[in-house]
XYZ file of C-alpha atoms in Angstrom:
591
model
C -34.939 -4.403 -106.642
C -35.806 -2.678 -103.593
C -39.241 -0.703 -102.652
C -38.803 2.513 -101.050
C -42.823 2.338 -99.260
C -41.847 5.795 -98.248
C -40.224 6.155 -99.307
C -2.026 29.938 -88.319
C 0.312 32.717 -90.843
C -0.742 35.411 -92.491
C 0.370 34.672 -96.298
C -0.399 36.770 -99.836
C -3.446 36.372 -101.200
C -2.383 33.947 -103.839
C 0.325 31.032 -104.205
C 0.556 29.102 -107.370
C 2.203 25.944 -107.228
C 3.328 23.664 -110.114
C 3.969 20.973 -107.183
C 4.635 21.246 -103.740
C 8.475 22.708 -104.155
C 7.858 25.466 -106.885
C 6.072 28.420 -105.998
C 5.458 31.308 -108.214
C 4.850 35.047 -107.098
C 1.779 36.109 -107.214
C 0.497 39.395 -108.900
C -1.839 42.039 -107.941
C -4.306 42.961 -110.316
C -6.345 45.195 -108.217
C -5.901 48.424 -105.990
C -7.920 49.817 -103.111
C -8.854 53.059 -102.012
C -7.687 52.279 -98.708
C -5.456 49.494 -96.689
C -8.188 49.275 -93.874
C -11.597 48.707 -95.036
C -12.132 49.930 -98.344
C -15.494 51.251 -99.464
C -14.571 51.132 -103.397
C -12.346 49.147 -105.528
C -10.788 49.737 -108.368
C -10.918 46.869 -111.156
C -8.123 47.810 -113.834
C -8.809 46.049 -117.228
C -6.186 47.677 -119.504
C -6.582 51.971 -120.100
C -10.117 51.501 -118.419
C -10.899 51.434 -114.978
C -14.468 50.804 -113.553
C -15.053 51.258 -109.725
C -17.061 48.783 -108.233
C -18.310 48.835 -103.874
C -15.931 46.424 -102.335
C -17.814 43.370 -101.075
C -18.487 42.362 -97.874
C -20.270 39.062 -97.018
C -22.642 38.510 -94.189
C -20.650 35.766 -93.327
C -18.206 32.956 -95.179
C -17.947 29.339 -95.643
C -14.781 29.511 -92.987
C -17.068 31.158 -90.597
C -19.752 28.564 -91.112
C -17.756 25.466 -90.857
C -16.272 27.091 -87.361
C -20.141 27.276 -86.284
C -21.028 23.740 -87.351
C -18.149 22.291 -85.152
C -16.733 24.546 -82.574
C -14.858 22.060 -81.196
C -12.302 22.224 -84.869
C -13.083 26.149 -84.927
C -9.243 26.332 -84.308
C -7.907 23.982 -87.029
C -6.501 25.360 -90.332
C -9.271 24.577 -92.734
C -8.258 24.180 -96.537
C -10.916 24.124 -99.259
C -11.114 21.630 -102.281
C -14.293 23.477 -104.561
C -13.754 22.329 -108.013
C -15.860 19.494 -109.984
C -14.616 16.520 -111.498
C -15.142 13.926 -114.768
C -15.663 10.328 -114.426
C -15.743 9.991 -118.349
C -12.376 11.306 -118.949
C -9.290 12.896 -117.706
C -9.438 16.989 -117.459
C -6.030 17.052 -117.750
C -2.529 15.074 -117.887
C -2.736 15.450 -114.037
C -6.278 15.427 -112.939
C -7.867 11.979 -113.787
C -10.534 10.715 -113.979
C -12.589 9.369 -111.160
C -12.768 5.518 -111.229
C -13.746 5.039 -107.953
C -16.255 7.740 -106.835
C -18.691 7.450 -110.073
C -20.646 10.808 -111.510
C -23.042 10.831 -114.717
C -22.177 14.438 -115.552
C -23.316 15.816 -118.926
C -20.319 15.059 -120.600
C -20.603 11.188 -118.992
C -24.045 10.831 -120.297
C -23.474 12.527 -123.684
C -20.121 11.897 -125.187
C -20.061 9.548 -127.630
C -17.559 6.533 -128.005
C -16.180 8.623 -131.581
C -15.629 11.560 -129.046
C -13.986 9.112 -126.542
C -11.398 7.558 -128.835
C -10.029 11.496 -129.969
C -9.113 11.532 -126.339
C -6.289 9.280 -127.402
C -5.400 11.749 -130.000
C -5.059 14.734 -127.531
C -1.165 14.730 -127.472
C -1.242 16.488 -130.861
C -3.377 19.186 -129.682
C -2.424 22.442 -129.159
C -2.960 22.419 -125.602
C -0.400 20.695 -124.540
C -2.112 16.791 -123.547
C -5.484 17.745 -123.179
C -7.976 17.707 -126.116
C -10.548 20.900 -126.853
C -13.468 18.421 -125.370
C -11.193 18.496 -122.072
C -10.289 22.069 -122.047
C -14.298 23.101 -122.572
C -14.672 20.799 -119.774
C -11.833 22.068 -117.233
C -12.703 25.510 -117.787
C -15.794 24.745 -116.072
C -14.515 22.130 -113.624
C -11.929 23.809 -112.534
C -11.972 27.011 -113.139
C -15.083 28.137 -113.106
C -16.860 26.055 -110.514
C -13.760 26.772 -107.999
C -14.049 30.567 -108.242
C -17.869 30.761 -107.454
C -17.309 28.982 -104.499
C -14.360 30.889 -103.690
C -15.719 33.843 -104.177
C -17.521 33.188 -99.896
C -14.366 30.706 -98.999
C -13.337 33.670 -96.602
C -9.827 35.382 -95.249
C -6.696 34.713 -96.381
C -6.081 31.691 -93.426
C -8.033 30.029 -95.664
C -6.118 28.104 -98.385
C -8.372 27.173 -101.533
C -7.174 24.922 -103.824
C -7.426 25.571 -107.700
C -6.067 23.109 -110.497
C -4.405 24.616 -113.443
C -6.367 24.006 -116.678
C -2.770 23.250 -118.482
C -0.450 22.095 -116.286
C 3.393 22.736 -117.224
C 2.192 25.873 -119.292
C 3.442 28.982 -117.421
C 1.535 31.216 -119.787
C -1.831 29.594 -119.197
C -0.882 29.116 -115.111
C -0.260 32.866 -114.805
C -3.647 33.437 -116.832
C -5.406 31.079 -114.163
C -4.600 33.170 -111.499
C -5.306 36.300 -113.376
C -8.505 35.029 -113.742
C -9.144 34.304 -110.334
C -7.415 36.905 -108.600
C -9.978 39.932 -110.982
C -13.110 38.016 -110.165
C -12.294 37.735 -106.024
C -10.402 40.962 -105.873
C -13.567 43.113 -105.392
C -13.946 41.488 -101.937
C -13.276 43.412 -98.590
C -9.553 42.384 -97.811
C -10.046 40.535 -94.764
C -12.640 38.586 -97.009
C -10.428 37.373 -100.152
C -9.279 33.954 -99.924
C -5.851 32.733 -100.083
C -5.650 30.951 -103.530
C -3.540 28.229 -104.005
C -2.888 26.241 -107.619
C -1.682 22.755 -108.382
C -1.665 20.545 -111.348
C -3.544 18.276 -109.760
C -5.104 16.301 -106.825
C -2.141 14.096 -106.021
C -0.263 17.560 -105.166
C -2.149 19.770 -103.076
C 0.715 20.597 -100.363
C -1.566 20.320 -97.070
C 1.550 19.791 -94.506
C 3.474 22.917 -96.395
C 0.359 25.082 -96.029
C -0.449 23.817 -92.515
C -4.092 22.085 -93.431
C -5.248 20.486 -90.281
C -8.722 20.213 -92.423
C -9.399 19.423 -95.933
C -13.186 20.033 -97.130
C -14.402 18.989 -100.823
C -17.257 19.888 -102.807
C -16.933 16.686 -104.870
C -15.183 13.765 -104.054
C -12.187 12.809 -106.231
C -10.578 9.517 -105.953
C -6.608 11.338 -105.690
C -7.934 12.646 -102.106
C -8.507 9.507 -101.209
C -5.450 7.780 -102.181
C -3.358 10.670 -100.800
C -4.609 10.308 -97.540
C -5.368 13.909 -97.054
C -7.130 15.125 -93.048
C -10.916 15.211 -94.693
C -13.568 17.198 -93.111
C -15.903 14.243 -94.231
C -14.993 10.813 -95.334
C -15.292 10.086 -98.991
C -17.545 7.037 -99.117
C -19.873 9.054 -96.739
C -20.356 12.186 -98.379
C -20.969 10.206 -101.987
C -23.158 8.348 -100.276
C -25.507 11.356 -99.112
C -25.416 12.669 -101.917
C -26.346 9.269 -103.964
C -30.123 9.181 -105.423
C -30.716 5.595 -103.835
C -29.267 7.253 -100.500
C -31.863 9.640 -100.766
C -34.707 7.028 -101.549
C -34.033 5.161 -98.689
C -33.264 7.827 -96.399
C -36.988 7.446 -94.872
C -37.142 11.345 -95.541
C -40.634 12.791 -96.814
C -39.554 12.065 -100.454
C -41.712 10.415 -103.897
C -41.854 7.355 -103.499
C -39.314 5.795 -105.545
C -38.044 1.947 -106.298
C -34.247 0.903 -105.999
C -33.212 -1.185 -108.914
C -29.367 -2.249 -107.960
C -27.122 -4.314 -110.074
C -25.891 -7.429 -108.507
C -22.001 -8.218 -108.379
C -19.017 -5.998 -110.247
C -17.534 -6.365 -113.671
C -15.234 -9.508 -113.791
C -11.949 -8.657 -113.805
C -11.185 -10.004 -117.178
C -8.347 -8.045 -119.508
C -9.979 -7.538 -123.185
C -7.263 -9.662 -124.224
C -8.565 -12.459 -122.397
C -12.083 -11.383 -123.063
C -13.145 -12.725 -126.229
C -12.327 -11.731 -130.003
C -15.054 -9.068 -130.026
C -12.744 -7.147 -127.087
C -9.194 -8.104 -128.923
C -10.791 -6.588 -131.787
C -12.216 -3.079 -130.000
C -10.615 -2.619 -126.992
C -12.053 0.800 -126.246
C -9.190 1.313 -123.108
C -7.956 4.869 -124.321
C -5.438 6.856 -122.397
C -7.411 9.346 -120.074
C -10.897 8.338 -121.443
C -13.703 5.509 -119.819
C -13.307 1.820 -120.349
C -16.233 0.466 -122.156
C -17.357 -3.047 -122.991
C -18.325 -3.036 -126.312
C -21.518 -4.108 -126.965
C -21.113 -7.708 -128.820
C -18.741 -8.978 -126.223
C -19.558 -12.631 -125.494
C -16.798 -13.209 -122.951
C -17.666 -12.905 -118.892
C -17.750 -9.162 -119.217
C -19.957 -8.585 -121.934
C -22.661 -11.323 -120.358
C -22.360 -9.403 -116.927
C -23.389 -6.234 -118.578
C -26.011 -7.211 -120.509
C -27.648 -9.263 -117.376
C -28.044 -6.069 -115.769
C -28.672 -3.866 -118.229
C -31.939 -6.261 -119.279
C -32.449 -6.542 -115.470
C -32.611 -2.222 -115.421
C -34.677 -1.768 -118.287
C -37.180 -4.614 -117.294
C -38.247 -2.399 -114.556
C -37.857 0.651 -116.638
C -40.875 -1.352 -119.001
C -42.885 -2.212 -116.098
C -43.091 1.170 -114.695
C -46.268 3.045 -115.265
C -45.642 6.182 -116.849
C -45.538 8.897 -115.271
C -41.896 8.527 -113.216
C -38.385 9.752 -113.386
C -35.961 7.806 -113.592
C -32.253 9.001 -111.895
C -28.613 7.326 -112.073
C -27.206 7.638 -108.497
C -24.813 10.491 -108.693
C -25.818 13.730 -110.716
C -24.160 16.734 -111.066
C -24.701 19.780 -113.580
C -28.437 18.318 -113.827
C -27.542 15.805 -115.365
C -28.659 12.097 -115.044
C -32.420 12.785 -114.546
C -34.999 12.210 -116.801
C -38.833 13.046 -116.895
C -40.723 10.208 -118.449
C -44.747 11.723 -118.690
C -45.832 9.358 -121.206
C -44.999 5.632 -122.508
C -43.646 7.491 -125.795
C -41.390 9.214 -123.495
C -40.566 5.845 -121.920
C -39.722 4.210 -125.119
C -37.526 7.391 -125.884
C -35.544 6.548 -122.638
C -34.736 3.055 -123.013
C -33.751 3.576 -126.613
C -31.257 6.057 -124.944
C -29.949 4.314 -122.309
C -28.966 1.253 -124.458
C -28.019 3.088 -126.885
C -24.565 1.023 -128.540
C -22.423 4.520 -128.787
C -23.858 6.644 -125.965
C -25.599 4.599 -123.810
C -25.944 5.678 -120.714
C -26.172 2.447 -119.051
C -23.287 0.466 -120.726
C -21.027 3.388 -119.703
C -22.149 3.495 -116.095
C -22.263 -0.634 -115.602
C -18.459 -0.587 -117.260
C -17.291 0.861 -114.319
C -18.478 -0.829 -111.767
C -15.326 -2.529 -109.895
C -14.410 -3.942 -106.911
C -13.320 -0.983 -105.542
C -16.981 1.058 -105.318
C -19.168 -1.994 -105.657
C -19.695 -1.667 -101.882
C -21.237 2.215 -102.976
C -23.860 0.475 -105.554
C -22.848 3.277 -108.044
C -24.880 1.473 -110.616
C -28.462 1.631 -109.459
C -31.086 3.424 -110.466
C -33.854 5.066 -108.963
C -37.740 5.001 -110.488
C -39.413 7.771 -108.630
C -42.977 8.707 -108.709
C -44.228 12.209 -109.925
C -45.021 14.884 -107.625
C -48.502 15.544 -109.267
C -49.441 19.225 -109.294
C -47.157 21.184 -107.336
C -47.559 24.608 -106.222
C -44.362 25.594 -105.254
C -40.988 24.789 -106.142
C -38.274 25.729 -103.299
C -34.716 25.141 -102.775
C -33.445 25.547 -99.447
C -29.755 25.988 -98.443
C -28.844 25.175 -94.467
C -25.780 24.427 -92.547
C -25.678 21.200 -90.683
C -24.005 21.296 -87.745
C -22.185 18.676 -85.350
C -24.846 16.136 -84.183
C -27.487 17.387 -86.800
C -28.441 20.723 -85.870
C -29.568 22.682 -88.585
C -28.920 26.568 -89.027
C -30.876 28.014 -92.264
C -29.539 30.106 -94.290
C -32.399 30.884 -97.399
C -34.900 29.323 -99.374
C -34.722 30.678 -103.370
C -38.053 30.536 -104.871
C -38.529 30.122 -109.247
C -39.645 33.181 -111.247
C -42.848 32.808 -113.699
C -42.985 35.113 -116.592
C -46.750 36.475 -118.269
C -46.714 33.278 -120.183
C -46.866 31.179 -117.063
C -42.752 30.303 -118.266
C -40.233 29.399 -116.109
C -37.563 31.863 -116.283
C -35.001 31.209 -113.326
C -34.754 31.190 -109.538
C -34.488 34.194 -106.960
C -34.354 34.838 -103.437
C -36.465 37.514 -101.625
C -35.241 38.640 -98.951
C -38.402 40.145 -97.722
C -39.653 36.439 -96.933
C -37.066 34.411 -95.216
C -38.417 34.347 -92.011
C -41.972 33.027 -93.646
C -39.884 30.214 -95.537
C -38.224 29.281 -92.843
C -40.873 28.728 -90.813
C -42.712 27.355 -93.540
C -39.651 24.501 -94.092
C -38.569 24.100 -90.836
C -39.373 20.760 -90.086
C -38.452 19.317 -93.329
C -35.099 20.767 -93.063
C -34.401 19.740 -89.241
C -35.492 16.262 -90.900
C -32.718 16.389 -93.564
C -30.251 17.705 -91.109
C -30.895 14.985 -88.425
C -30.286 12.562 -91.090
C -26.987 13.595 -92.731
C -25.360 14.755 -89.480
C -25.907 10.775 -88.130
C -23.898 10.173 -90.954
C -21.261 12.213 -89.889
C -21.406 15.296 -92.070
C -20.994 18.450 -91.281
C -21.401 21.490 -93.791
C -23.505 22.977 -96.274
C -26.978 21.315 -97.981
C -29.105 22.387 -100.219
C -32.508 20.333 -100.686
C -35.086 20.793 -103.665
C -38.842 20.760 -102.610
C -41.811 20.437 -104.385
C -44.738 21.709 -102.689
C -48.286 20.156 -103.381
C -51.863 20.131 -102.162
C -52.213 16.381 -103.687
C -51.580 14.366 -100.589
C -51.854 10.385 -101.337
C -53.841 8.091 -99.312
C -51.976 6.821 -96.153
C -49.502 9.651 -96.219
C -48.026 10.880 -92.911
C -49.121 13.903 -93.660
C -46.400 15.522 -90.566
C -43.383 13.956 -91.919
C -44.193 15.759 -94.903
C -43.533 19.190 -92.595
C -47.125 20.268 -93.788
C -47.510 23.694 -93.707
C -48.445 26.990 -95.404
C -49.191 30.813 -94.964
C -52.408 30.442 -95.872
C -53.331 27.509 -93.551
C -54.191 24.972 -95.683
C -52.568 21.166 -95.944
C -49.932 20.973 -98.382
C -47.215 18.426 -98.593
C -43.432 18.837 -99.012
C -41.035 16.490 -100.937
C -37.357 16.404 -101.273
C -36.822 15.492 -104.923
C -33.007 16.257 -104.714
C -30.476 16.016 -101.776
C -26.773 18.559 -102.637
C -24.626 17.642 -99.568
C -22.269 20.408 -100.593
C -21.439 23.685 -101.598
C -24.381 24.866 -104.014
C -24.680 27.466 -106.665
C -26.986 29.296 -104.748
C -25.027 29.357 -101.153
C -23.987 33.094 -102.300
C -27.144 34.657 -102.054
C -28.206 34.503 -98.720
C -24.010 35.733 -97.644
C -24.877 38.694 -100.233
C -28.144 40.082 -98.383
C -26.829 42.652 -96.406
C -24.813 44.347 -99.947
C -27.453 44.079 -101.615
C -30.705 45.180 -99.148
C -28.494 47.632 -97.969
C -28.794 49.237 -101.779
C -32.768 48.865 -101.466
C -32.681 45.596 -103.192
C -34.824 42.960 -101.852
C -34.308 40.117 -104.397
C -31.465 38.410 -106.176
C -31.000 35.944 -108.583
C -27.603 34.441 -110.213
C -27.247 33.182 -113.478
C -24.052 31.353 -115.949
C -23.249 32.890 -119.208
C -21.267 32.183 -122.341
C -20.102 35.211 -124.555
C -17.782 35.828 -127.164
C -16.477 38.918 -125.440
C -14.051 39.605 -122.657
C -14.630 40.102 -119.153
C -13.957 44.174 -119.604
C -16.496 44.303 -122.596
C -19.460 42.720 -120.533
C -18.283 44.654 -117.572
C -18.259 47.777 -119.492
C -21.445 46.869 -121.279
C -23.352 46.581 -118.090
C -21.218 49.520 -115.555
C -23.581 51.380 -114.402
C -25.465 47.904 -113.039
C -21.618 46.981 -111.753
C -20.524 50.338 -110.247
C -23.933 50.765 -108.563
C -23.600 46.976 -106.981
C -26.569 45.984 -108.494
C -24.441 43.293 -110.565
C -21.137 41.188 -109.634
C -19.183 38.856 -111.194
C -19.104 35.626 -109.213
C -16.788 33.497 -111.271
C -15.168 34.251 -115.249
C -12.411 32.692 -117.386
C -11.453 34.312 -120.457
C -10.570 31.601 -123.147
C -8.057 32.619 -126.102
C -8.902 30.235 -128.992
C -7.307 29.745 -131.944
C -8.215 28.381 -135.291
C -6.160 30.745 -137.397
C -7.874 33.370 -135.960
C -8.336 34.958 -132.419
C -11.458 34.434 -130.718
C -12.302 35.722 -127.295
C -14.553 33.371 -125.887
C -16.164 33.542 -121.922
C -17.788 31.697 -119.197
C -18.871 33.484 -116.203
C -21.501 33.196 -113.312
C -22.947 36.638 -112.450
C -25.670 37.611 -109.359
C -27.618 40.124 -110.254
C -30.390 42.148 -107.691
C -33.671 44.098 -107.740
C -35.446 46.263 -105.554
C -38.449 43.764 -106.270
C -39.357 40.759 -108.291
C -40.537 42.742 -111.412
C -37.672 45.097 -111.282
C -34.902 41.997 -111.042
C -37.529 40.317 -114.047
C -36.437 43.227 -116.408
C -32.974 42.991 -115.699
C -32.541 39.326 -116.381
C -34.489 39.760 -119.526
C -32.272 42.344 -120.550
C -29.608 40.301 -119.848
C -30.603 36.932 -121.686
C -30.901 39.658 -124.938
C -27.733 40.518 -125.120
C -25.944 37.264 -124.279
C -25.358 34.058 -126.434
C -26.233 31.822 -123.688
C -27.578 32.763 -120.496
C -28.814 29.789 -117.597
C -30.703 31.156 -114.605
């Protein structure tokens, strides 16, 4: 245990590729009023039509990695945006990660029973994957891909996509559709060039002419490919790793370490001991477990550290939270405010069947021991805070920092948090006010050799401890009194929220000074929310962001949706109503 004291060619806009040597035409799902720079377009969704303004960024992520390193402004970049599984594979072509290790929602949450139908997915309808998958690589790669997307930039710029059912032409061509409607209300000049693979193993750089490659999250195929990264792999998991963070020396909690010593031995559960012979748990696709009971080399290593983990989890003093190193859909944290709550948390994470810890320590290897992907972080509280910020930058070569917006959260009448927005009205004050914390964070991930987008949470508080250094905490506020600032999470990477500073001038341009984004899940098509909400869409006062449009079938056909919308408002109360009116007449909406 350690203690942290303080702590190129102009192409079409879309090629879909089934491997490097097939290419598909692409189709065009949208018009424009004009071939130059369009003013309206023209979304076609069957005998409808609605006309949305054509949108045109402030700037893109092309244009942002060209600032951060004008020296590579004239390399071809490519773009990798799409999320990944380390529990299972999303599909026949896109494994798992073994290597680069992330506690995602599914990793924390599916159950062994859940685990084993992986096995089973060859009899599913979709072709190799099972429905857990698909849910999963709708979002992965899909979903997550187009947001980002969505401010990639021109057509130079390649962005990779990975079909959600490889080998299916039906469901490739419905990819792109998907894709191609969501980015096509973007000016021209603005729409990415959208490329689609089965997997990682195939994106064809040298065809496309990537001199640069840069990846939201790291997946172990880039790697063994070899592609031209922007930023190494080990590095950027490593800035983004909770323990990173802890011992970063950045004004953060303070927080204790607790790493796990050594690597699972490499044993086969053969060779293991009867327990393993009898359950080997190795399924095709799906996480390797040790099953709890194993007395072979294996099973002892686990259990050493999972007694040495929750030791320290018992000694803690409640209140903490307690973090794996890698989360991702906000995931992997938990809030412990009482002992009750701390005897909640060790009963989950040794858990026999979801366990969080017995998953993770499984898959520690020699390959990522050097990474320490299985320690923990036990981080104080931030008692009382005042403010809760997130603040997106760019870090450029050598550390400089460039902000680009700090989102603030929204607190209904019942003092209830109700989502995050951005006011446009106040970045200059936020910036000044988070300056110095934010050169901080740059200075430290650009030694590292990152260049890019970051986003950092912040928890603002007037409770400063004893012996704090008060400046490092980039103490500051409007009002002039002493508050202190602490990063509580660290995104090296593309963020949900990077579009809403790029969408300021379309929306205060309309008289709207705030925005906020949000992810839905409907049982109705893209044209029936669309339609349901057209004057907000035709006025610009709502975009899509991302969608996919999921046929299921059960007997029966079922339109079911995931999409990430923005939404603006001429002020706070005004955007308020609209989200409210939006969470009504959704299944599931998350600010």
């Amino acid at each position: 245990m350690r203690i942290i004291s303080r702590h190129l060619v102009h192409h079409s806009p879309t090629t879909v590729f089934k491997n490097p040597t097939s290419i598909l035409s692409p189709r065009r799902l949208y018009k424009t009023t004009s071939n130059q720079t369009p003013t309206t377009t023209t979304l076609k969704m069957g005998s409808t039509s609605i006309n949305l303004p054509t949108i045109r960024l402030d700037t893109t992520l092309t244009d942002l990695y060209k600032l951060a390193d004008p020296s590579t402004a004239h390399l071809r970049l490519g773009l990798v945006l799409c999320g990944v599984n380390s529990a299972i594979a999303l599909t026949p072509s896109f494994p798992r990660n073994k290597k680069y290790l992330y506690q995602d929602s599914p990793f924390n949450n599916i159950p062994l029973s859940e685990l084993k139908a992986v096995a089973d997915a060859a009899s599913n309808p979709h072709k190799g994957t099972s429905d857990f998958q698909r849910t999963i690589a709708l979002k992965y790669l899909s979903l997550l891909p187009q947001r980002d997307a969505f401010i990639a930039g021109g057509p130079q710029t390649p962005t990779i996509f990975f079909n959600v059912q490889p080998g299916s032409a039906e469901q490739e061509a419905h990819d792109a559709h998907e894709a191609e409607q969501t980015l096509a209300v973007l000016s021209p000049e603005q729409r990415p060039r959208l490329v689609f693979c089965s997997g990682p193993a195939e994106i064809p750089v040298k065809e496309l002419g990537i001199e640069r490659l840069a990846v939201k999250i790291m997946l172990d195929d880039l790697e063994k490919e070899g592609y031209p990264l922007v930023v190494g792999q080990e590095t950027q998991w490593f800035l983004n790793s909770k323990a990173g963070l802890a011992e970063s020396g950045l004004p953060t909690p303070r927080a204790e370490v607790v790493d796990v010593e050594g690597y699972v031995p490499p044993v086969t559960p053969e060779k293991c001991c009867e327990v393993c012979k009898e359950e080997d748990l190795s399924v095709k696709g799906g996480m390797k477990y040790i099953p709890a009971g194993c007395t072979g080399k294996r099973g002892r290593w686990v259990d050493e550290q999972m007694k040495k983990i929750v030791g320290n989890v018992e000694a803690k003093q409640a209140p903490f939270v307690f973090k794996t190193q890698q989360t991702f859909g906000g995931a992997g944290t938990w809030v412990v405010s009482d002992e009750a709550k701390k005897r909640d948390l060790v009963k989950e994470l040794t858990d026999d069947e979801t366990g969080v810890l017995r998953k993770l320590l499984s898959q520690v290897t020699a390959k990522n021991t050097q990474m320490k992907p299985g320690s923990v972080v036990l981080s104080e509280m931030v008692r009382d805070p005042l403010g809760d910020y997130g603040v997106t930058f760019l870090v450029g070569e050598g550390g400089e920092a460039h902000f680009l917006a700090a989102s603030e959260q929204i607190i209904n009448e019942d003092n209830a948090w109700i989502g995050s927005t951005i006011n446009y009205a106040r970045q200059e004050r936020l910036k000044e006010k988070f300056e110095a914390i934010m050169r901080q964070t740059a200075e430290w991930v650009g030694k590292h050799g990152y260049i890019g987008p970051v986003g950092i949470d912040i928890l603002e508080t007037k409770h400063i401890p004893r012996g704090e250094q008060l400046q490092r905490n980039g103490v500051s506020s409007a009002d002039g009194q002493k508050t202190a600032h602490y990063i509580v999470d660290l995104n090296v990477r593309t963020s949900g929220s990077l579009a809403l500073p790029l969408l300021k001038g379309h929306f205060t341009s309309r008289g709207m000074t705030c925005a906020s984004s949000f992810s839905t899940t409907i049982t109705r098509s893209r044209k029936e929310f669309m339609e349901t909400w057209r004057e907000e869409f035709e006025s610009g006062r709502m975009l899509i962001m991302a969608w996919y449009e999921d046929n299921t079938s059960d007997g029966v056909k079922e339109v079911k949706s995931i999409g990430d919308v923005v939404v603006g408002g001429k002020d706070e109360k005004d955007l308020q109503d609209l989200m409210n009116r939006v969470r009504e007449s959704t299944e599931e909406v998350t600010f």
